[in-house]
Amino acid sequence: MGARLGRRARAAAGSDAPAATGAGPAPYERRVRWLREIQSTLRERRPERARQLLRLLRQDLGLEGNLLTDILYRNVALLNLVDPISHDLLVNLARDLQCPKKDHEPWKSSDKICRQLIYHLTPHSKRKPHRKTQNSLKSSLQKTPLVGETVDLSGIPLSARDVQHITRYLGSHGVELVVLDLSFTELSDELLHRLLPSLWALPRLTQLLLNGNRLTRAAARELTEAIKDTTKFPVLAWIDLGNNVDVSSLPQPLLVGLRRRLSQHTSLPTIYEGLDLEPGGGMAETTGAVSTWGSAAPEPGPEPQGCCAR
């Protein structure tokens, strides 16, 4: 379903939405372009166009449905959400566009949410203000990580040759690695497939950050199969797959496998964690506790009557 919605969003946007994989801008660049256009249309007092762009953005991120009620109250499409921060910000933006605040300039609140979303959906480094280069990769791979260290390769566009270098580095220096950040590296399903055997052999890896790349649900399925094998990823606690091509939710077996590897974590960042979609598109019965970032997920609220009260 997510893939179909992504294709529909790209078709509706025309030249603003190139193919999700291969050549062309990364998915996050298209999403940021829509957010900037939302900001400009709101300043021009064109709320209908802003709502249309928000609808494209939601569909492109895999948040199903065309109506405000779908995103606000019908959370079936958001099972095992991979990016609850973007979800919350999009919900707030949808509310703002549907029911503008009356106590100040109506576009200011929405503009602030757009800025927050842009920051969240783009690479940002505290150390380097600009996009990293291949020199950054070479420098990072020359270091021997200390116990409990993070290797941050985020923002470096990776080629097949770069992945080979990373594979050799992990084989010789990955024993102490705890966190590996491969976000916003142009990583595709094929490149991740080549890298996976080196990743699942890391004995102390607890976090794997893959957000902002070109990964699809096929990559999520491959990770799920790897997690089912208890000899792979022995202590992995979390995988960040947000802001990719069509990975908007995590398969329940992947979450179960992560929980088993780090049993002291009583909850994982999911929505309706105990539910999952049946292969035919239906919804499975509730089988476990419900949680979202460590707290109980709210029940779906009532249908809105016209506009929200401010």
mmCIF file with all atom_site columns, C-alpha atoms in Angstrom, residues 36 41 45 57 63 81 90 124 134 158 186 189 269 275:
data_model
loop_
_atom_site.group_PDB
_atom_site.id
_atom_site.type_symbol
_atom_site.label_atom_id
_atom_site.label_alt_id
_atom_site.label_comp_id
_atom_site.label_asym_id
_atom_site.label_entity_id
_atom_site.label_seq_id
_atom_site.pdbx_PDB_ins_code
_atom_site.Cartn_x
_atom_site.Cartn_y
_atom_site.Cartn_z
_atom_site.occupancy
_atom_site.B_iso_or_equiv
_atom_site.pdbx_formal_charge
_atom_site.auth_seq_id
_atom_site.auth_comp_id
_atom_site.auth_asym_id
_atom_site.auth_atom_id
_atom_site.pdbx_PDB_model_num
ATOM 1  C CA . ARG A 1 36  ? 9.138  25.028 1.577  1.00 0.00 ? 36  ARG A CA 1
ATOM 2  C CA . THR A 1 41  ? 1.799  29.375 -0.211 1.00 0.00 ? 41  THR A CA 1
ATOM 3  C CA . ARG A 1 45  ? -2.689 33.261 1.700  1.00 0.00 ? 45  ARG A CA 1
ATOM 4  C CA . LEU A 1 57  ? 3.721  14.814 1.636  1.00 0.00 ? 57  LEU A CA 1
ATOM 5  C CA . LEU A 1 63  ? 0.747  8.002  5.841  1.00 0.00 ? 63  LEU A CA 1
ATOM 6  C CA . LEU A 1 81  ? 5.374  3.628  12.988 1.00 0.00 ? 81  LEU A CA 1
ATOM 7  C CA . LEU A 1 90  ? 2.363  16.323 10.457 1.00 0.00 ? 90  LEU A CA 1
ATOM 8  C CA . HIS A 1 124 ? 22.274 18.108 10.102 1.00 0.00 ? 124 HIS A CA 1
ATOM 9  C CA . GLN A 1 134 ? 34.518 11.478 0.632  1.00 0.00 ? 134 GLN A CA 1
ATOM 10 C CA . LEU A 1 158 ? 28.143 6.188  -0.501 1.00 0.00 ? 158 LEU A CA 1
ATOM 11 C CA . GLU A 1 186 ? 22.119 7.551  -0.453 1.00 0.00 ? 186 GLU A CA 1
ATOM 12 C CA . ASP A 1 189 ? 18.476 -1.778 -0.990 1.00 0.00 ? 189 ASP A CA 1
ATOM 13 C CA . PRO A 1 269 ? 8.880  3.419  19.802 1.00 0.00 ? 269 PRO A CA 1
ATOM 14 C CA . LEU A 1 275 ? -1.404 -4.891 16.334 1.00 0.00 ? 275 LEU A CA 1
#
